[in-house]
CSV table of C-alpha atoms in Angstrom, one decimal:
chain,number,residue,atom,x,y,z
A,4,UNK,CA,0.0,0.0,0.0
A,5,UNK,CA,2.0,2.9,-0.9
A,6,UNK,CA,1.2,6.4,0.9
A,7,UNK,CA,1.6,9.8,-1.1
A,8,UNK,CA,1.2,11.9,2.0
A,9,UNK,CA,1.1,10.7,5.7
A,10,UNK,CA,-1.7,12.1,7.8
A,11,UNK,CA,-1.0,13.5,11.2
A,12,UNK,CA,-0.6,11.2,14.3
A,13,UNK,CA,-2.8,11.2,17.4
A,14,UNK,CA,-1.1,11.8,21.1
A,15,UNK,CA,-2.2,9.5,23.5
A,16,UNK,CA,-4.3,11.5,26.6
A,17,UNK,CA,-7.0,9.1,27.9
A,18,UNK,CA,-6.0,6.3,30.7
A,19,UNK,CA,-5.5,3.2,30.3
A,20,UNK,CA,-6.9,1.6,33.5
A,21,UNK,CA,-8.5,3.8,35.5
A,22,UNK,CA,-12.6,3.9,34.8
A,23,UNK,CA,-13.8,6.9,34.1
A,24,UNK,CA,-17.0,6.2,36.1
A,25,UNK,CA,-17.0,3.3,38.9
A,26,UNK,CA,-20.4,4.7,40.8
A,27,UNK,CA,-18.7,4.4,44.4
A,28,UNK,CA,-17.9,8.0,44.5
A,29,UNK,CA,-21.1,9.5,44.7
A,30,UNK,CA,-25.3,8.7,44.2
A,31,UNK,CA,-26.0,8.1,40.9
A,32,UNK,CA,-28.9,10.6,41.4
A,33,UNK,CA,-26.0,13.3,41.6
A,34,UNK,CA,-24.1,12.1,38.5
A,35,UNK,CA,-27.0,11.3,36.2
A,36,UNK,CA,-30.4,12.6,34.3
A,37,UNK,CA,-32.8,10.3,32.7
A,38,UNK,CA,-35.3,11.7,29.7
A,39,UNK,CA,-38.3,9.6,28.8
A,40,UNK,CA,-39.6,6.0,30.0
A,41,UNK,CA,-36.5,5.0,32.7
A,42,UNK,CA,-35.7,5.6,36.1
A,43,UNK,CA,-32.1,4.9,37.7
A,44,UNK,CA,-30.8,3.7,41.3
A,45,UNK,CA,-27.6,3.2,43.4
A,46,UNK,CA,-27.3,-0.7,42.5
A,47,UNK,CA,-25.0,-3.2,44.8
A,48,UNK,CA,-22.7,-5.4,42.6
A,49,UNK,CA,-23.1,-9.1,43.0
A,50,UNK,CA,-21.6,-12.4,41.5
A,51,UNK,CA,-19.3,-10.3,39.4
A,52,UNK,CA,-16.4,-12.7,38.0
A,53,UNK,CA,-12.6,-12.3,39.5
A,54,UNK,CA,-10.8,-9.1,37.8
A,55,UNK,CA,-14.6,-7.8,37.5
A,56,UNK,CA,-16.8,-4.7,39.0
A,57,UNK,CA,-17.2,-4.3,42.5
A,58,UNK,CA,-19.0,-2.3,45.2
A,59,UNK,CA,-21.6,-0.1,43.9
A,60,UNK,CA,-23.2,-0.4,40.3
A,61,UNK,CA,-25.9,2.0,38.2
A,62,UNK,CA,-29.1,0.1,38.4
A,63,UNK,CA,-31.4,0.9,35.0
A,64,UNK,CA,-35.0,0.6,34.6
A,65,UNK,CA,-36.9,1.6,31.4
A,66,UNK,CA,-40.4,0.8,30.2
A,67,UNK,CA,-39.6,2.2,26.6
A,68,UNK,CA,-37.5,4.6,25.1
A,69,UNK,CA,-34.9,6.7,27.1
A,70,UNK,CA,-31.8,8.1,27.4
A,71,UNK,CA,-30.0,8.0,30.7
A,72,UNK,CA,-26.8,10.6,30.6
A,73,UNK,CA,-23.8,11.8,32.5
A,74,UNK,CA,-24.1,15.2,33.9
A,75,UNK,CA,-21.6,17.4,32.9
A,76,UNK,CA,-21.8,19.5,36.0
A,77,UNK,CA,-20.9,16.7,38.3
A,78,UNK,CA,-19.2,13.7,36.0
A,79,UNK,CA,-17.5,15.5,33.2
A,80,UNK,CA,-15.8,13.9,30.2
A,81,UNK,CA,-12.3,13.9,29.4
A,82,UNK,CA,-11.3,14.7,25.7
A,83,UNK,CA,-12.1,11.9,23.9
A,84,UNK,CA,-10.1,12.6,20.6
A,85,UNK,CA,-7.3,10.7,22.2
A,86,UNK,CA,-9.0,7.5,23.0
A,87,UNK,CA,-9.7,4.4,21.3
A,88,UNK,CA,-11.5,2.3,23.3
A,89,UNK,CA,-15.2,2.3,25.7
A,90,UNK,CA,-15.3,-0.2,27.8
A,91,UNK,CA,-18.1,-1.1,30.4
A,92,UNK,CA,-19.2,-4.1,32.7
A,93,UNK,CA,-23.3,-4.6,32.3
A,94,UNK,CA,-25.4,-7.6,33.6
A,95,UNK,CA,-29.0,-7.7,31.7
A,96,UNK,CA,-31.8,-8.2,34.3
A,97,UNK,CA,-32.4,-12.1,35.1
A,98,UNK,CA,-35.3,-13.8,33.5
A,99,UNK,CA,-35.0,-12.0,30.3
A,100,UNK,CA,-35.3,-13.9,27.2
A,101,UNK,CA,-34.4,-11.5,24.5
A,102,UNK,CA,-31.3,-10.0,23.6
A,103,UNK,CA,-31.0,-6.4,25.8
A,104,UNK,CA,-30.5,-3.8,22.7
A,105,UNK,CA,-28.9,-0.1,23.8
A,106,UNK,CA,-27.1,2.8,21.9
A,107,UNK,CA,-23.8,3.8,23.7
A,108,UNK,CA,-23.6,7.8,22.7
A,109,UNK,CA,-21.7,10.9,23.3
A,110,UNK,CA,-23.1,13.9,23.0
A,111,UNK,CA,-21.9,17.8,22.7
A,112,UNK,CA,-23.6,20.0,25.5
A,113,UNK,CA,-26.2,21.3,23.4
A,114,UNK,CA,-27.1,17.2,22.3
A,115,UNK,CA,-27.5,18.3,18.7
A,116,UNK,CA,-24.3,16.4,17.9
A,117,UNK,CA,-23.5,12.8,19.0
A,118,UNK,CA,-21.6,9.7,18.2
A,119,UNK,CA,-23.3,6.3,18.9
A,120,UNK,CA,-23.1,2.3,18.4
A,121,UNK,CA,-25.6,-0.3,19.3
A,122,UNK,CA,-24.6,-3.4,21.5
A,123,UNK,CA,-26.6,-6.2,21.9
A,124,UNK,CA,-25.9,-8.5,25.1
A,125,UNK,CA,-27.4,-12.0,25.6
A,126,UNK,CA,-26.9,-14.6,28.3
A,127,UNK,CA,-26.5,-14.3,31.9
A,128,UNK,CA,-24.2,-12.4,34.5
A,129,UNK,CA,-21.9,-9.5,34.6
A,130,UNK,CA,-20.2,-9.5,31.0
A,131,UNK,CA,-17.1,-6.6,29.9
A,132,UNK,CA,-18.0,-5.2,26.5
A,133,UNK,CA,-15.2,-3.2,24.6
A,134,UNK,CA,-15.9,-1.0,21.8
A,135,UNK,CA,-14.1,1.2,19.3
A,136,UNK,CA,-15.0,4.7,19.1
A,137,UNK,CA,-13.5,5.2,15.3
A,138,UNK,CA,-16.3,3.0,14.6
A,139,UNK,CA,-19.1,4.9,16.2
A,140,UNK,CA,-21.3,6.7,13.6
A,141,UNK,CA,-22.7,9.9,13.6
A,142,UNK,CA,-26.7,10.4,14.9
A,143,UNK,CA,-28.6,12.3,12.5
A,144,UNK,CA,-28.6,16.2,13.0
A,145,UNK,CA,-25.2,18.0,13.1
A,146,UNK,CA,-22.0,16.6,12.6
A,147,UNK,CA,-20.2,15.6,15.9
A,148,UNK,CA,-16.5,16.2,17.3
A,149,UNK,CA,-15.1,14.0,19.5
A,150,UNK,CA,-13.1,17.3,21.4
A,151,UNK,CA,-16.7,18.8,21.6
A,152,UNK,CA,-18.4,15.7,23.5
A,153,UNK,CA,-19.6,16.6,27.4
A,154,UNK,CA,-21.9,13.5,28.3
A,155,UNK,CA,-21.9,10.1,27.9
A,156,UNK,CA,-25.4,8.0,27.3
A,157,UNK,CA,-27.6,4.8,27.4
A,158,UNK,CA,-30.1,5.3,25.0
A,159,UNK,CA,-33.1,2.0,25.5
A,160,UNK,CA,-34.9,0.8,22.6
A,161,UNK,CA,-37.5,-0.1,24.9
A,162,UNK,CA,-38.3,-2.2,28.1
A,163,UNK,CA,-35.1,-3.3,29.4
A,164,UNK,CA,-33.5,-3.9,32.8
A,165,UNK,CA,-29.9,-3.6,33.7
A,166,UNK,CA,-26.7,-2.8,35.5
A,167,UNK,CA,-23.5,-1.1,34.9
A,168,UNK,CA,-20.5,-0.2,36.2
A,169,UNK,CA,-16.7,0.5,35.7
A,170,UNK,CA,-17.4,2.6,32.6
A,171,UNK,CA,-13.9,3.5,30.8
A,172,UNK,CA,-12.1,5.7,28.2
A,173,UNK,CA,-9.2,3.9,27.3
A,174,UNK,CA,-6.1,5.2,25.5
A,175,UNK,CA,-3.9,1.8,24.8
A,176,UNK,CA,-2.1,3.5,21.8
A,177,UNK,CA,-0.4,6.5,21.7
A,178,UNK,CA,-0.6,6.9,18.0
A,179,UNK,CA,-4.5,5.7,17.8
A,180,UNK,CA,-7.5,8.1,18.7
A,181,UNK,CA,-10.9,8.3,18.5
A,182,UNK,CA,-11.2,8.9,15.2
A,183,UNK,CA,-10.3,6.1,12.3
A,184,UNK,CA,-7.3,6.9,10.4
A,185,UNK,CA,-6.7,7.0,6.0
A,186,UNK,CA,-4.8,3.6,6.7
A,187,UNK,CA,-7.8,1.9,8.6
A,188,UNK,CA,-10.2,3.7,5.9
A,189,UNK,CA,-8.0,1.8,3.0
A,190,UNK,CA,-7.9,-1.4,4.5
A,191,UNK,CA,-11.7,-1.6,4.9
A,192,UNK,CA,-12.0,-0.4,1.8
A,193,UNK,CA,-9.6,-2.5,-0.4
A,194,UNK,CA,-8.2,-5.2,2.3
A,195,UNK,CA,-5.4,-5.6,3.6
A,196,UNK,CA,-2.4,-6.0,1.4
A,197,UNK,CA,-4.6,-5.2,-1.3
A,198,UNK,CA,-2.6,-4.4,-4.8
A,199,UNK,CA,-2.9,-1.4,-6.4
A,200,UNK,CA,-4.0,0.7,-3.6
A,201,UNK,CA,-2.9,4.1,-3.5
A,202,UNK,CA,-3.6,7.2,-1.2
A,203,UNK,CA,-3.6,11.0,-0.9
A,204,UNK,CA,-3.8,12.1,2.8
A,205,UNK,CA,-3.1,15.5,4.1
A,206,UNK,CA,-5.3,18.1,6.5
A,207,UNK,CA,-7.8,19.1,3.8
A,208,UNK,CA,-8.8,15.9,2.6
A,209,UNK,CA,-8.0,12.1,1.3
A,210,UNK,CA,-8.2,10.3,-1.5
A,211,UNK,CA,-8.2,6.5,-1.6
A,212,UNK,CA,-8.2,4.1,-5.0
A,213,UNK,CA,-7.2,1.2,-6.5
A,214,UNK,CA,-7.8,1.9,-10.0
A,215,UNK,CA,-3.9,2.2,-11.6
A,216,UNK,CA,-5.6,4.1,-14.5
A,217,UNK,CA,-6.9,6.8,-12.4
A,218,UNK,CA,-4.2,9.8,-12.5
A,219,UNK,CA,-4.0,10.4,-8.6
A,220,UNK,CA,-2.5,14.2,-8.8
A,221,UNK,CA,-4.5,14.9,-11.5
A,222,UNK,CA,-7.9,14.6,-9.4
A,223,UNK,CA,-6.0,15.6,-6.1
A,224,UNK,CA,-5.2,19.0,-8.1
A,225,UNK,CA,-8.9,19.5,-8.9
A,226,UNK,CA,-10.4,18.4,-6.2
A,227,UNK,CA,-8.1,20.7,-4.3
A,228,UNK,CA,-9.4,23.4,-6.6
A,229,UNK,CA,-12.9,22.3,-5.6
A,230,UNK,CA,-12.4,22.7,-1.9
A,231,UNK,CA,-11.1,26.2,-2.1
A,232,UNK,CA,-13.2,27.4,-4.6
A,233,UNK,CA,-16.2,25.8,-2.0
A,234,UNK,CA,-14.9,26.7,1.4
A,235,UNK,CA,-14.1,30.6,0.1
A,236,UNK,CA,-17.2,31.2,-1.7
A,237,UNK,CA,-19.5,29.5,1.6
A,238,UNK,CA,-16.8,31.0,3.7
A,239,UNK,CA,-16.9,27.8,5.6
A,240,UNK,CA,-14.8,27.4,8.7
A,241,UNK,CA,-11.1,25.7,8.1
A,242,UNK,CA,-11.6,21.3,8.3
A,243,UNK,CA,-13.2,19.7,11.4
A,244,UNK,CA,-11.6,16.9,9.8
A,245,UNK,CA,-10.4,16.0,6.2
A,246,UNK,CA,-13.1,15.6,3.5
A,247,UNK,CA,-12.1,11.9,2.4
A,248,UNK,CA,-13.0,10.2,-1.7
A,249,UNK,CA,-12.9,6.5,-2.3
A,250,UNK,CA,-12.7,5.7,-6.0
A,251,UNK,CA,-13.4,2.0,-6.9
A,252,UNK,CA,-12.2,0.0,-9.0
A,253,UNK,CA,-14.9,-1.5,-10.7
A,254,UNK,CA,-18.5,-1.1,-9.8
A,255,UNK,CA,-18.9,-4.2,-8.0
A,256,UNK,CA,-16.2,-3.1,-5.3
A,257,UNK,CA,-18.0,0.1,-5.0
A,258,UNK,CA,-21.4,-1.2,-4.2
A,259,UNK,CA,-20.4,-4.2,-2.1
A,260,UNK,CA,-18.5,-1.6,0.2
A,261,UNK,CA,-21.5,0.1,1.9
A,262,UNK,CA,-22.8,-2.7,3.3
A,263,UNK,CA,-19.7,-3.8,4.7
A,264,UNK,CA,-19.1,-0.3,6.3
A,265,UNK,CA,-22.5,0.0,7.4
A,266,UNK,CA,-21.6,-3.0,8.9
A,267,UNK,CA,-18.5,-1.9,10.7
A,268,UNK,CA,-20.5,0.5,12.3
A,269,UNK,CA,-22.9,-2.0,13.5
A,270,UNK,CA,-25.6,-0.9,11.1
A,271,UNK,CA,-27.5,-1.8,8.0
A,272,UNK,CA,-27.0,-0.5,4.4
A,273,UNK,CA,-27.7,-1.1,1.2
A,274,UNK,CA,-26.2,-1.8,-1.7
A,275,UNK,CA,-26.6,2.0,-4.0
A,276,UNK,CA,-27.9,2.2,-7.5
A,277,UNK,CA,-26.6,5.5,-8.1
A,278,UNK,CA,-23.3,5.3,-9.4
A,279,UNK,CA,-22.0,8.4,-6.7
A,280,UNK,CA,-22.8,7.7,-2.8
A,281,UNK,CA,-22.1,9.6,0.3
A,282,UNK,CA,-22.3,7.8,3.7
A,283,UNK,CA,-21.1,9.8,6.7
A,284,UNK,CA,-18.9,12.1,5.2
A,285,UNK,CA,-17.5,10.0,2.5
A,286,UNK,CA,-17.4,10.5,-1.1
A,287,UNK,CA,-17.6,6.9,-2.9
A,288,UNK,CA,-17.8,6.5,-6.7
A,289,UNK,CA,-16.2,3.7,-9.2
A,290,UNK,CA,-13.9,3.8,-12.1
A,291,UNK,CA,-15.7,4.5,-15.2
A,292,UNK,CA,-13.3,4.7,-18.6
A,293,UNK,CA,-16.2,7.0,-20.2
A,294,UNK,CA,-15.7,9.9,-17.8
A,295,UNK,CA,-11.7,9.0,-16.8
A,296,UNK,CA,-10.2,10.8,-13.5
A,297,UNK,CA,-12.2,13.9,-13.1
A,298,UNK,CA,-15.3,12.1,-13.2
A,299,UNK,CA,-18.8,14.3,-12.3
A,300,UNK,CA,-19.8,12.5,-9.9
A,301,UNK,CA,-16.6,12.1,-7.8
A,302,UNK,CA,-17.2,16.3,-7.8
A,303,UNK,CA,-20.2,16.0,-6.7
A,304,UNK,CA,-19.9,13.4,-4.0
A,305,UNK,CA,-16.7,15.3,-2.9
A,306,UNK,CA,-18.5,18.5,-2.2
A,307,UNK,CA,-21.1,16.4,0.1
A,308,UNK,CA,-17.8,15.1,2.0
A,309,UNK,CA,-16.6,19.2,2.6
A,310,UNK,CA,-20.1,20.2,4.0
A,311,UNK,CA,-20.1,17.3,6.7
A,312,UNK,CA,-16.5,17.6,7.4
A,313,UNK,CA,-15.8,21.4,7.0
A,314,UNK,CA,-19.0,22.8,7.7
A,315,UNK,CA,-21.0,19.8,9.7
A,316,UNK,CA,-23.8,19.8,8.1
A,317,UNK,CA,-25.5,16.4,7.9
A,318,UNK,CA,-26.2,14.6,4.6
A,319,UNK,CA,-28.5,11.6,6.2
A,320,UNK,CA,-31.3,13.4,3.6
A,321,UNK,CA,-30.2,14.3,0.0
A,322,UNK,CA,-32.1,17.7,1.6
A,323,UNK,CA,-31.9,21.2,-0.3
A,324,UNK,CA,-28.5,22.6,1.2
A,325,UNK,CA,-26.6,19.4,0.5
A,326,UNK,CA,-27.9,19.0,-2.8
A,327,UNK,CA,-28.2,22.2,-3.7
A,328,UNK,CA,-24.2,23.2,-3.2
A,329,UNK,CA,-23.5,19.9,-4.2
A,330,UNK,CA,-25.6,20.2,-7.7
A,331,UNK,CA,-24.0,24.0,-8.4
A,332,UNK,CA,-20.7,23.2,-7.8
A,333,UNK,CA,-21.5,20.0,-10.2
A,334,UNK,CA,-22.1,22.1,-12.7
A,335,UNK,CA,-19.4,24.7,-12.8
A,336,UNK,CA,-16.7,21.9,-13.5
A,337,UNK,CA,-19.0,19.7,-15.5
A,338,UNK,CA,-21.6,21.6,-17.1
A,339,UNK,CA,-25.3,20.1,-18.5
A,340,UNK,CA,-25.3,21.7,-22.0
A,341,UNK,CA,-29.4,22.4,-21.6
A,342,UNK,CA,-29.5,23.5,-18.1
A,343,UNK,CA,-30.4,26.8,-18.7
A,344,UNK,CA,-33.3,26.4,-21.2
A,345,UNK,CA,-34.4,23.5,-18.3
A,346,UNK,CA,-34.3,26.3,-15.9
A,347,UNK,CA,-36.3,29.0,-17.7
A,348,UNK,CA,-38.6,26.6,-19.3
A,349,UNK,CA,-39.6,25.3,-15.7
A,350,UNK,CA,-40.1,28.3,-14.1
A,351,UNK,CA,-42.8,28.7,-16.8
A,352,UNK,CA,-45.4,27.1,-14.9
A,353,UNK,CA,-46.1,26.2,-10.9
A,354,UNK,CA,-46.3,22.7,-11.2
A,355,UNK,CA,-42.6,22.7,-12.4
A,356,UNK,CA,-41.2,23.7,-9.0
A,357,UNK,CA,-42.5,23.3,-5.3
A,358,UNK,CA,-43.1,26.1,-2.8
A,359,UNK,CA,-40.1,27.0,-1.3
A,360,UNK,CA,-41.3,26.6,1.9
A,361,UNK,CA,-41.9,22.7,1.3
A,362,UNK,CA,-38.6,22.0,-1.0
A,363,UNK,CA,-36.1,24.3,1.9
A,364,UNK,CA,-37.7,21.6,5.1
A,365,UNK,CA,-34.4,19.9,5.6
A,366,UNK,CA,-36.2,16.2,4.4
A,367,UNK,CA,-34.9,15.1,1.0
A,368,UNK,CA,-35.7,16.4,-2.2
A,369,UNK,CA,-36.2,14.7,-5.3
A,370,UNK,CA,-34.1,14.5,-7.9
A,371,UNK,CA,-36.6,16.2,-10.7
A,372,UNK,CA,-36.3,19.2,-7.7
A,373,UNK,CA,-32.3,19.5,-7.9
A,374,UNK,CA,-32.0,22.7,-10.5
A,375,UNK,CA,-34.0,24.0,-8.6
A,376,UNK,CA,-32.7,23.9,-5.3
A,377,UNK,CA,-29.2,24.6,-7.3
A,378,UNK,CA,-30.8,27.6,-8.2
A,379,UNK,CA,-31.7,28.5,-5.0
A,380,UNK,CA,-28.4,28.0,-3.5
A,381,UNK,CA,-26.9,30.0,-6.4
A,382,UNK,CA,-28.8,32.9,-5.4
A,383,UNK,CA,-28.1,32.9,-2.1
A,384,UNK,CA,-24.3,32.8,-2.6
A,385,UNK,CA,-24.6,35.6,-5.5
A,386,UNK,CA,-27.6,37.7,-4.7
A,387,UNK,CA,-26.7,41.4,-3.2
A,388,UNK,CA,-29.5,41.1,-0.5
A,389,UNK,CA,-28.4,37.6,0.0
A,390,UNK,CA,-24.7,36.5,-0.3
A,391,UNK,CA,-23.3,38.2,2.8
A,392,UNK,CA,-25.9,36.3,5.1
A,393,UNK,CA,-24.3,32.9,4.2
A,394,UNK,CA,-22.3,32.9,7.6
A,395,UNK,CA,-25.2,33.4,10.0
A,396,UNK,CA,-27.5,30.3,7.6
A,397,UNK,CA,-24.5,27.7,8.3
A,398,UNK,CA,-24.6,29.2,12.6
A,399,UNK,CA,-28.1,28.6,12.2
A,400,UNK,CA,-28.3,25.0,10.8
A,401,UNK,CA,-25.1,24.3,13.7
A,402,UNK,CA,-27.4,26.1,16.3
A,403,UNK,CA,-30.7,23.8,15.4
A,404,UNK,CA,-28.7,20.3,13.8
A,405,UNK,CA,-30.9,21.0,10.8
A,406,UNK,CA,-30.8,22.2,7.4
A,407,UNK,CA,-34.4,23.3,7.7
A,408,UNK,CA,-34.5,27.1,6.4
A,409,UNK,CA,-38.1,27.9,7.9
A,410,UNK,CA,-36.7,28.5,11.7
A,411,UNK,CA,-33.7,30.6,9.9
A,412,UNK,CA,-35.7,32.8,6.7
A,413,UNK,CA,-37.0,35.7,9.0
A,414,UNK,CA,-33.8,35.9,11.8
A,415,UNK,CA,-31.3,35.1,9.2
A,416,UNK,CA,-32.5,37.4,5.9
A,417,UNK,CA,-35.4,39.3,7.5
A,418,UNK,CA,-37.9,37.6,4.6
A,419,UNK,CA,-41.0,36.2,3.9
A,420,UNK,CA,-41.7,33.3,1.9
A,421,UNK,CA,-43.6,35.0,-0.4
A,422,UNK,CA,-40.5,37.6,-0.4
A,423,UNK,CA,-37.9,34.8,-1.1
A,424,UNK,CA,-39.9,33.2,-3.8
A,425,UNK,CA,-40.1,36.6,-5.2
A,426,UNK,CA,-36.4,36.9,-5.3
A,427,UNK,CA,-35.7,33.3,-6.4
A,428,UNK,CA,-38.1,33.6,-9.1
A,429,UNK,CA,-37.1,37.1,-10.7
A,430,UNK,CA,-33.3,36.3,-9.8
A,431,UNK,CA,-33.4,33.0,-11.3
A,432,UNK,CA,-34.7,34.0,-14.4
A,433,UNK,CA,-32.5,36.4,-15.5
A,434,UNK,CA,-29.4,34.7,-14.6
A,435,UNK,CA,-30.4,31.8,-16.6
A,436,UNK,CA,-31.9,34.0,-19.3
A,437,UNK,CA,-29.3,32.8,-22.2
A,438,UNK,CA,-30.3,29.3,-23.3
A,439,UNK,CA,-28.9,27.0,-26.4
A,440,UNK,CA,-25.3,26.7,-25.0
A,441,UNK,CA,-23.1,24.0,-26.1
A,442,UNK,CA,-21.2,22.4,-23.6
A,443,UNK,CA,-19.5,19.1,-22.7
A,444,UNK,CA,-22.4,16.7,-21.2
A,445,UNK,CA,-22.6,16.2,-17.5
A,446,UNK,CA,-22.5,12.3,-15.7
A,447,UNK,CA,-24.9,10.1,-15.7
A,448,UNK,CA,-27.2,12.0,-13.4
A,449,UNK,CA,-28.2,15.2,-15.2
A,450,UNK,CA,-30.7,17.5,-13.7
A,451,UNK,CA,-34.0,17.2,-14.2
């Protein structure tokens, strides 16, 4: 596996032994909150194994969802970033006969943000459960930071009964963290020893492929290119953490990868249909000898990866933000020859667009939507009365974990709907006045 650039190394902070949270020191009342369905007790350890918990244990009872959480006042996290490990004893309640299902999490302070993983525990007793952080995943909303995490949680599924005790954050490795590094990302991607595997790493983003036709600096150049003409023009913050593109070999590879990853993270996914894919802020496409290195798609998919990781946006939903930047930036480096006339020709009637108000909800849009919410975006970058809010819509969708514009229209750009749509409309059409261009053709997934 040969490395172009080495990303930076981790030093080691967390402890290696001591548990972060034994429950001896104080009531658990005083150390921790419960929301919904569950109530929590001072619990006394019993017919725990040799080397296991001892003296005084968190006792949990739920009767459907809840989430049961450190308080930061009185139990307060370390910085996780340098950790690689949680580790807990739990014993599920006796006379249970299904598997006890819970999220681990770690949430910021204002719990917009959090990582989490789900454990299942069958059979009897007290049991010691390790698992990695690097492969918790993000919970939909705002894009988390392991430096910005103040509590630790149990989220229940349900009715459930148990105890637990001698919670840790472990730091084994002083060149491992929290977070996964390009190497780990390669080898899940490729395998280990795989041939032909070669990778770009430094602190804006990585590149991973094993394609030997694709022309690595080639694509790093434009996708560099990409990133600053995208940070500067949203003036987005610098890199929470390196935007990151896997380019397949082959299609096959590409699709069978998702699952697997989903899978690392202890979750379900699907093989895609779409021939680009972004999964918690990673930009996946394939080799396709039609399109060569500076594939559309890989552009596209890129751009998703520097809103999660540069601006922490979530892209669960293909909503209007995502797909909107995504889309224009799409089309400056690749342009659809007939965009224009598809523009001005749909703005021609109603039922070719939806109401702003309904398309700008933060839920996914639909792909016969995306010039328009490119359009939108576009104005709101360029517009006069516009383009210098950009900085207080991006604190607004951190503030609320959401993309949704209609908390944001009035306190952000002091507009009605009716004034916006207005704007868009007007705007919209006389940028895209000229029609009939030629240009070169865009991927697979034109706008429609």
């Amino acid at each position: 596996m040969k490395i172009i650039t080495t990303y930076l190394v981790l030093s080691a902070a967390c402890h290696a032994a001591t548990a972060w949270c034994d429950f001896d020191q104080k009531p658990v009342s005083e150390q921790w909150q419960t929301r919904g369905n569950a109530t929590v007790e001072d619990a006394k350890v019993s017919g725990a194994p040799a080397g296991g918990p001892t003296g005084k244990a968190m006792g949990v009872t739920s009767t459907g969802r809840a989430l049961i959480a450190s308080r930061s006042d009185n139990l307060a996290l370390a910085d996780l970033q340098d950790c690689e490990t949680l580790s807990f004893w739990v014993r599920r309640d006796e006379g249970s006969a299904d598997p006890l299902v819970l999220d681990m999490m770690f949430l910021e302070k204002d719990r917009k943000a959090a990582f989490w993983r789900k454990v299942e525990i069958t059979g009897d007793g007290w049991q010691q459960i390790d698992m990695p952080l690097n492969w918790f995943r993000w919970e939909t909303g705002r894009v988390p930071l392991w430096n910005e995490m103040k509590h630790f949680a149990i989220r229940t599924r349900g009715p459930a009964g148990f105890a637990i005790d001698d919670i840790s954050l472990i730091d084994r490795d002083p060149a491992a963290g929290a977070d996964y590094t390009v190497q780990q990302l390669a080898e899940l991607a490729f395998g280990k020893d795989a041939p032909n595997v070669r990778i770009h790493a430094d602190d804006s983003k990585w590149i991973l492929t094993n394609q030997p036709e694709l022309d690595m600096e080639k694509l790093a150049s434009h996708l560099e290119t990409v990133r600053k003409a995208v940070t500067s023009e949203l003036k987005l913050p610098e890199a929470s953490r390196p935007a990151r593109v896997i380019v397949f070999a082959d299609r096959e590879q590409y699709a069978a990868f998702i699952p697997r990853f989903g899978e690392k993270l202890s979750a379900q996914a699907a093989k895609p249909q779409s021939t680009g894919y972004h999964l918690q802020g990673i930009a996946l496409s394939f080799w396709d000898p039609e399109f060569g290195t500076l594939r559309p798609v890989v552009t596209h998919e890129f751009v998703h990866s520097i809103l999660s990781n540069y601006a922490l946006t979530d892209s669960s939903h293909s909503d209007w933000w995502q797909e909107g930047v995504a889309n224009t930036y799409q089309l400056r480096w690749h342009p659809q020859a007939n965009f224009n006339e598809l523009v001005v020709n749909s703005l021609k009637s109603e039922n070719n667009y939806d109401p702003l108000e309904t398309l700008a909800n933060g839920g996914s849009v639909e792909m016969n939507r995306y010039w328009q919410v490119a359009t939108l975006v576009a104005m709101l970058r360029e517009h006069s009365e516009y383009m210098d809010k950009l900085p207080n819509l991006l604190e607004g969708f951190l503030k609320t974990g959401s993309t949704d514009l209609r908390p944001l229209l009035q306190p952000v750009y002091g507009k009605s709907w009716d004034e916006l749509t207005n704007d868009w409309k007007k705007w919209t059409a006389t940028r895209y006045a000229p029609v009939g261009i030629s240009i070169v053709p865009a991927d697979e997934g034109e706008l429609k």
